[in-house]
Amino acid sequence: FPQKKAATAPRIPPTRLALHHFDVTYSLQLRDRWPSVRAGLLCEQKYGALLNNFSAVRHVAQELELLNATDFVSPAPKKEAGRGDGVSPEGSGEGRTAVRAETVTQAGTSPPLRASICSNIRCYTFPRGDITRFRPARPDTLGLLDYYLMDAASLLPVLALNVQPDDFVLDLCAAPGGKTLALLQTGICVHLAANDVSISRTKRLYQILHSYVPREIRETVRVTSYDGRDWGQLEGGTFHKVLVDVPCTTDRHSVMEQDNNIFHRRRTKERQMLPMLQLQLLMAGILATKPGGEVVYSTCSLSPLQNEHVIERAVEVAETQYNISVQVEDLSHFRTLFQDTFSFFSDCRLGELVLPHLTANFGPMYFCKLRRM
């Protein structure tokens, strides 16, 4: 009888396994902030409406503004111009400032945001504490939808990439396609390669391009389904900008959804191997860039093992195995520019991390920028 009972006992669902794992690890990392972040992860995610500049639908911005939504991207250049002194925002923590001082000195100063933000990206969000939902997107006369609903924090890696006219750009892990679409919304990303190893996910990418982008623009995007880890050998030293938005534990999905959950017992080995896969993809991205080119690495995880540790290891591997010097760029100004919209983790050692928060329930979203010297 006890054996039968054991055989039929319900297995612990992967969402509970994920939450237990996060309780153990993230409470150490985030300390007194973890209860707030945990509550955010377990509540409905907040979205942004990325306006589709290819759609002929008029007055969408006015309609959203009447609902009290605002474009969080456009005001940034004015704040950036007002900043001008290169000073990191307050509250960055002493240890963090020390890391920053070294990287800023080596990397020098570069205009971080103005180009991309002036290139038409507009994304509307409701104010902090406002949990209004956006209506579904509507098609124009040609069938192109008027906006794309996404976690607004997902735009930050695209803004950090800072695409310039004539840049050759690679989106290495492009599906399902939100960041690829955002790159096209700049209006200047005319040499774009979008890759994803999964054929089924690549189909989703095609669907998004078809729903939002006119055919003549779609046809300029090179969509492929290679293993991203091989890209350094396929087309090394080719791109000015590379986005490496890697597979990760997708923390919010892991605590909310049973389907396709990385914490399912059958996927334990796959989950344990994630940091290695992430490192291999980031290295491929670094090798794919031209000297002087830039890579933005991103995850939707809070885990330092998938975030800062992958960055540190990549810098080390690039130096020791490939004799390539890679510089971590300073993105601390993002906290100043977007603090009204997102809740940032001030003690992130390298890169920036958006924390879920009940009043601003975006993320998690980690992003870090590297320059191949």
Coordinates of C-alpha atoms in Angstrom, one line a residue:
F1 CA 0.0 0.0 0.0
P2 CA 2.7 2.6 0.8
Q3 CA 4.4 1.8 -2.5
K4 CA 1.1 2.4 -4.4
K5 CA 0.6 5.7 -2.5
A6 CA 4.1 6.8 -3.4
A7 CA 3.6 6.0 -7.1
T8 CA 0.4 8.0 -7.3
A9 CA 1.6 10.9 -5.1
P10 CA 1.5 14.2 -7.1
R11 CA 4.8 15.4 -8.3
I12 CA 5.8 18.9 -7.2
P13 CA 4.9 21.2 -10.0
P14 CA 7.8 23.0 -11.7
T15 CA 6.4 26.4 -10.7
R16 CA 6.8 25.4 -7.1
L17 CA 10.3 24.1 -7.7
A18 CA 11.2 27.3 -9.4
L19 CA 9.8 29.5 -6.6
H20 CA 11.6 27.4 -3.9
H21 CA 14.9 27.7 -5.9
F22 CA 14.5 31.5 -6.2
D23 CA 13.6 31.8 -2.5
V24 CA 16.9 30.1 -1.6
T25 CA 19.1 31.9 -4.1
Y26 CA 17.6 35.4 -4.6
S27 CA 16.9 36.0 -0.9
L28 CA 20.7 36.0 -0.5
Q29 CA 21.3 38.2 -3.5
L30 CA 18.5 40.7 -3.1
R31 CA 18.2 40.5 0.7
D32 CA 15.4 42.8 2.0
R33 CA 14.3 43.5 -1.6
W34 CA 13.4 39.9 -2.4
P35 CA 9.9 39.8 -0.8
S36 CA 8.9 42.8 -3.0
V37 CA 10.4 41.3 -6.1
R38 CA 8.8 37.9 -5.3
A39 CA 5.4 39.5 -5.1
G40 CA 6.0 41.2 -8.4
L41 CA 7.0 37.9 -10.1
L42 CA 3.8 36.3 -8.9
C43 CA 1.5 39.1 -10.1
E44 CA 0.4 40.0 -13.5
Q45 CA 3.2 41.4 -15.7
K46 CA 3.0 45.0 -16.9
Y47 CA 3.3 45.7 -20.6
G48 CA 4.3 48.5 -22.9
A49 CA 2.9 49.3 -26.4
L50 CA 5.7 49.6 -28.9
L51 CA 4.2 51.8 -31.7
N52 CA 4.5 50.4 -35.1
N53 CA 5.9 53.1 -37.3
F54 CA 5.1 51.1 -40.4
S55 CA 1.3 51.1 -39.7
A56 CA -1.0 53.6 -41.4
V57 CA -3.3 53.7 -38.4
R58 CA -3.4 57.4 -37.2
H59 CA -3.9 58.9 -33.8
V60 CA -2.7 55.8 -31.9
A61 CA -0.4 57.9 -29.8
Q62 CA -3.2 60.4 -29.0
E63 CA -5.5 57.6 -28.1
L64 CA -3.0 56.1 -25.7
E65 CA -2.2 59.5 -24.2
L66 CA -6.0 60.0 -23.5
L67 CA -5.8 56.8 -21.5
N68 CA -3.0 58.4 -19.4
A69 CA -0.2 56.3 -21.0
T70 CA 3.1 58.0 -21.9
D71 CA 6.0 57.3 -24.2
F72 CA 8.9 56.5 -21.8
V73 CA 11.5 56.5 -24.6
S74 CA 11.2 59.9 -26.2
P75 CA 12.0 62.1 -23.1
A76 CA 15.3 60.3 -22.6
P77 CA 17.4 62.4 -25.1
K78 CA 16.4 65.6 -23.2
K79 CA 17.4 64.1 -19.9
E80 CA 20.6 62.8 -21.5
A81 CA 21.4 66.3 -22.8
G82 CA 20.7 67.7 -19.3
R83 CA 23.0 65.1 -17.7
G84 CA 26.1 66.0 -19.7
D85 CA 28.5 65.6 -16.8
G86 CA 29.1 61.9 -17.0
V87 CA 28.3 61.5 -13.3
S88 CA 26.8 58.2 -12.3
P89 CA 23.4 58.5 -10.6
E90 CA 23.3 58.4 -6.8
G91 CA 22.8 55.2 -4.9
S92 CA 25.1 53.1 -7.1
G93 CA 27.0 51.7 -4.0
E94 CA 30.7 52.1 -3.3
G95 CA 31.8 48.7 -4.7
R96 CA 29.8 49.3 -7.9
T97 CA 31.3 52.8 -8.3
A98 CA 34.8 51.3 -8.1
V99 CA 34.1 48.8 -10.9
R100 CA 32.5 51.6 -12.9
A101 CA 35.5 54.0 -12.5
E102 CA 37.8 51.5 -14.1
T103 CA 35.5 50.6 -17.0
V104 CA 34.6 54.2 -17.8
T105 CA 38.2 55.3 -17.8
Q106 CA 39.1 52.5 -20.3
A107 CA 36.1 52.8 -22.5
G108 CA 36.0 56.5 -22.7
T109 CA 32.8 58.3 -23.3
S110 CA 30.4 57.7 -26.1
P111 CA 27.0 59.2 -26.9
P112 CA 25.0 56.3 -25.4
L113 CA 21.4 56.8 -26.4
R114 CA 20.6 59.8 -28.5
A115 CA 20.9 58.1 -31.9
S116 CA 18.6 55.2 -31.2
I117 CA 16.1 57.3 -29.3
C118 CA 15.9 59.9 -32.0
S119 CA 15.3 57.2 -34.5
N120 CA 11.6 56.8 -33.9
I121 CA 11.3 54.1 -31.2
R122 CA 8.2 55.0 -29.1
C123 CA 6.8 52.8 -26.4
Y124 CA 3.8 53.7 -24.2
T125 CA 3.4 52.5 -20.6
F126 CA 0.9 53.3 -17.9
P127 CA 2.2 55.2 -14.9
R128 CA 3.5 53.5 -11.8
G129 CA 0.7 51.8 -9.9
D130 CA -1.7 51.9 -12.9
I131 CA -2.6 48.4 -13.9
T132 CA -4.8 49.3 -16.9
R133 CA -4.4 46.8 -19.7
F134 CA -3.9 47.8 -23.3
R135 CA -6.5 46.9 -25.9
P136 CA -5.5 44.3 -28.4
A137 CA -3.5 45.6 -31.4
R138 CA -5.6 46.6 -34.5
P139 CA -4.7 46.2 -38.2
D140 CA -4.6 49.0 -40.7
T141 CA -5.9 48.7 -44.3
L142 CA -2.9 46.7 -45.3
G143 CA -3.2 44.4 -42.3
L144 CA -0.3 45.8 -40.4
L145 CA -0.9 46.0 -36.6
D146 CA -0.7 49.4 -34.9
Y147 CA 1.4 48.4 -31.9
Y148 CA 3.2 45.4 -30.3
L149 CA 2.6 44.5 -26.7
M150 CA 5.8 43.6 -24.9
D151 CA 7.5 43.8 -21.5
A152 CA 8.7 47.4 -21.9
A153 CA 12.0 46.5 -20.1
S154 CA 12.8 44.3 -23.2
L155 CA 13.4 47.5 -25.1
L156 CA 16.4 48.5 -22.9
P157 CA 18.9 46.1 -24.5
V158 CA 17.8 47.5 -28.0
L159 CA 18.3 51.1 -26.8
A160 CA 21.7 50.1 -25.3
L161 CA 22.8 48.7 -28.6
N162 CA 22.5 52.2 -30.0
V163 CA 22.2 51.3 -33.7
Q164 CA 23.7 53.9 -36.1
P165 CA 22.9 54.3 -39.8
D166 CA 24.8 51.8 -42.0
D167 CA 25.5 49.5 -39.0
F168 CA 25.5 45.8 -39.8
V169 CA 23.4 44.3 -37.0
L170 CA 23.0 40.7 -35.8
D171 CA 20.2 39.6 -33.5
L172 CA 21.7 36.2 -32.6
C173 CA 18.8 34.7 -30.6
A174 CA 16.0 36.6 -32.3
A175 CA 12.7 34.7 -31.8
P176 CA 10.0 35.3 -30.9
G177 CA 10.8 38.7 -32.5
G178 CA 10.0 41.6 -30.2
K179 CA 13.6 43.0 -30.1
T180 CA 14.0 42.4 -33.9
L181 CA 10.8 44.4 -34.4
A182 CA 12.1 47.2 -32.1
L183 CA 15.4 47.3 -34.1
L184 CA 13.4 47.9 -37.3
Q185 CA 11.4 50.6 -35.6
T186 CA 14.5 52.7 -35.4
G187 CA 14.1 53.3 -39.2
I188 CA 17.9 53.0 -39.6
C189 CA 18.5 49.3 -39.1
V190 CA 18.8 48.4 -42.8
H191 CA 21.4 45.6 -42.6
L192 CA 19.8 43.2 -40.1
A193 CA 20.4 39.5 -39.7
A194 CA 17.9 37.8 -37.3
N195 CA 18.8 34.2 -36.2
D196 CA 17.3 31.6 -33.9
V197 CA 18.3 28.0 -33.6
S198 CA 14.7 26.8 -33.2
I199 CA 12.7 26.4 -36.5
S200 CA 9.4 26.6 -34.7
R201 CA 10.4 29.9 -32.9
T202 CA 11.7 31.2 -36.2
K203 CA 8.2 30.7 -37.6
R204 CA 7.0 32.9 -34.8
L205 CA 9.5 35.5 -35.8
Y206 CA 8.3 35.4 -39.4
Q207 CA 4.7 35.8 -38.2
I208 CA 5.6 39.0 -36.2
L209 CA 7.5 40.5 -39.1
H210 CA 4.5 39.7 -41.4
S211 CA 2.1 41.3 -39.0
Y212 CA 4.0 44.5 -38.4
V213 CA 6.5 45.1 -41.2
P214 CA 5.7 45.9 -44.9
R215 CA 7.1 43.4 -47.4
E216 CA 9.8 45.6 -48.9
I217 CA 11.3 46.1 -45.4
R218 CA 10.8 42.4 -44.4
E219 CA 12.7 41.3 -47.4
T220 CA 15.8 43.3 -46.2
V221 CA 15.9 41.2 -43.0
R222 CA 18.0 38.0 -43.3
V223 CA 16.3 35.4 -41.2
T224 CA 18.3 32.2 -40.4
S225 CA 18.1 29.1 -38.1
Y226 CA 21.7 28.4 -37.3
D227 CA 23.0 27.3 -34.0
G228 CA 24.0 30.7 -32.6
R229 CA 27.2 29.2 -31.0
D230 CA 28.6 28.6 -34.5
W231 CA 28.2 32.2 -35.6
G232 CA 31.8 33.2 -34.8
Q233 CA 33.0 30.6 -37.4
L234 CA 30.2 31.4 -39.9
E235 CA 30.7 35.1 -40.1
G236 CA 33.4 36.3 -37.7
G237 CA 34.3 39.9 -37.5
T238 CA 31.4 41.0 -39.7
F239 CA 29.0 43.1 -37.6
H240 CA 29.1 46.5 -35.9
K241 CA 26.4 45.6 -33.4
V242 CA 25.3 42.2 -32.0
L243 CA 22.4 41.6 -29.7
V244 CA 22.7 38.3 -27.7
D245 CA 19.4 37.8 -25.9
V246 CA 20.1 34.3 -24.5
P247 CA 17.9 31.5 -23.4
C248 CA 17.7 31.7 -19.6
T249 CA 15.5 30.5 -16.7
T250 CA 12.9 33.1 -17.7
D251 CA 12.1 33.7 -14.0
R252 CA 8.6 35.1 -14.4
H253 CA 7.5 32.3 -16.7
S254 CA 9.1 29.7 -14.4
V255 CA 7.0 30.7 -11.4
M256 CA 3.7 31.3 -13.3
E257 CA 3.5 28.7 -16.2
Q258 CA 3.6 24.9 -16.1
D259 CA 4.0 24.5 -19.8
N260 CA 7.5 24.6 -21.3
N261 CA 8.9 25.2 -17.8
I262 CA 12.8 24.9 -17.4
F263 CA 12.3 23.7 -13.8
H264 CA 10.5 20.6 -15.0
R265 CA 12.4 17.6 -13.6
R266 CA 13.1 16.3 -17.1
R267 CA 14.9 19.6 -17.9
T268 CA 17.2 19.6 -14.8
K269 CA 20.4 19.0 -16.9
E270 CA 19.3 21.6 -19.5
R271 CA 18.8 24.1 -16.7
Q272 CA 22.2 23.4 -15.1
M273 CA 23.9 23.8 -18.5
L274 CA 22.4 27.2 -19.2
P275 CA 25.4 29.3 -18.0
M276 CA 27.7 27.4 -20.3
L277 CA 25.3 27.8 -23.3
Q278 CA 25.0 31.5 -22.5
L279 CA 28.8 31.9 -22.4
Q280 CA 29.1 30.1 -25.7
L281 CA 26.5 32.3 -27.3
L282 CA 28.0 35.5 -25.9
M283 CA 31.5 34.4 -27.2
A284 CA 30.0 33.8 -30.6
G285 CA 28.5 37.3 -30.5
I286 CA 31.9 38.8 -29.6
L287 CA 33.6 36.9 -32.4
A288 CA 31.0 38.0 -34.8
T289 CA 31.7 41.7 -34.2
K290 CA 34.3 43.8 -36.0
P291 CA 37.0 45.4 -33.8
G292 CA 35.4 48.4 -32.2
G293 CA 32.0 46.7 -32.5
E294 CA 29.6 46.3 -29.6
V295 CA 27.7 43.5 -28.1
V296 CA 24.7 43.7 -25.8
Y297 CA 24.0 40.6 -23.7
S298 CA 20.6 40.2 -22.1
T299 CA 18.5 37.8 -20.1
C300 CA 15.1 37.9 -18.3
S301 CA 16.6 36.3 -15.2
L302 CA 17.7 37.7 -11.8
S303 CA 20.5 35.1 -11.5
P304 CA 24.1 36.4 -11.2
L305 CA 25.3 33.1 -12.5
Q306 CA 23.4 33.8 -15.8
N307 CA 24.2 37.6 -15.7
E308 CA 27.4 39.1 -14.3
H309 CA 29.3 35.8 -14.1
V310 CA 28.7 35.1 -17.8
I311 CA 30.0 38.6 -18.6
E312 CA 33.2 38.1 -16.5
R313 CA 33.9 34.7 -17.9
A314 CA 33.4 36.0 -21.5
V315 CA 35.9 38.8 -20.9
E316 CA 38.4 36.3 -19.6
V317 CA 37.9 33.7 -22.3
A318 CA 38.1 36.4 -25.1
E319 CA 41.5 37.5 -23.6
T320 CA 43.1 34.1 -22.9
Q321 CA 41.8 32.0 -25.8
Y322 CA 41.3 34.5 -28.6
N323 CA 43.7 37.4 -27.6
I324 CA 40.7 39.8 -27.9
S325 CA 40.4 42.6 -25.4
V326 CA 36.7 43.2 -24.4
Q327 CA 35.6 46.2 -22.5
V328 CA 32.5 46.4 -20.3
E329 CA 30.7 49.6 -21.0
D330 CA 29.1 51.8 -18.4
L331 CA 25.3 51.9 -18.6
S332 CA 24.6 53.4 -15.2
H333 CA 22.9 56.5 -16.9
F334 CA 20.1 54.1 -17.9
R335 CA 19.0 54.2 -14.2
T336 CA 18.8 58.0 -14.3
L337 CA 17.0 58.1 -17.7
F338 CA 14.4 55.5 -16.9
Q339 CA 14.0 55.5 -13.1
D340 CA 10.4 56.8 -13.5
T341 CA 9.4 53.8 -15.5
F342 CA 11.5 50.9 -14.1
S343 CA 12.8 49.7 -10.8
F344 CA 16.5 49.1 -11.1
F345 CA 18.8 47.0 -8.8
S346 CA 21.5 49.4 -7.6
D347 CA 24.0 46.7 -6.5
C348 CA 24.4 45.0 -9.9
R349 CA 28.2 44.7 -10.3
L350 CA 28.2 44.8 -14.1
G351 CA 25.5 45.9 -16.5
E352 CA 22.0 46.9 -15.3
L353 CA 19.1 44.8 -13.9
V354 CA 15.4 45.8 -13.9
L355 CA 13.6 44.3 -10.9
P356 CA 9.9 43.4 -10.9
H357 CA 8.0 45.7 -8.5
L358 CA 4.2 45.8 -7.8
T359 CA 4.0 49.5 -8.9
A360 CA 6.2 48.9 -12.0
N361 CA 5.9 45.2 -12.8
F362 CA 8.3 45.0 -15.7
G363 CA 11.2 42.6 -16.0
P364 CA 13.3 40.9 -14.8
M365 CA 15.6 42.2 -17.5
Y366 CA 19.4 42.1 -17.3
F367 CA 21.5 43.8 -20.0
C368 CA 25.2 44.6 -20.3
K369 CA 27.2 46.2 -23.1
L370 CA 30.6 45.0 -24.3
R371 CA 33.0 46.6 -26.7
R372 CA 35.5 44.6 -28.7
M373 CA 38.6 46.7 -28.5

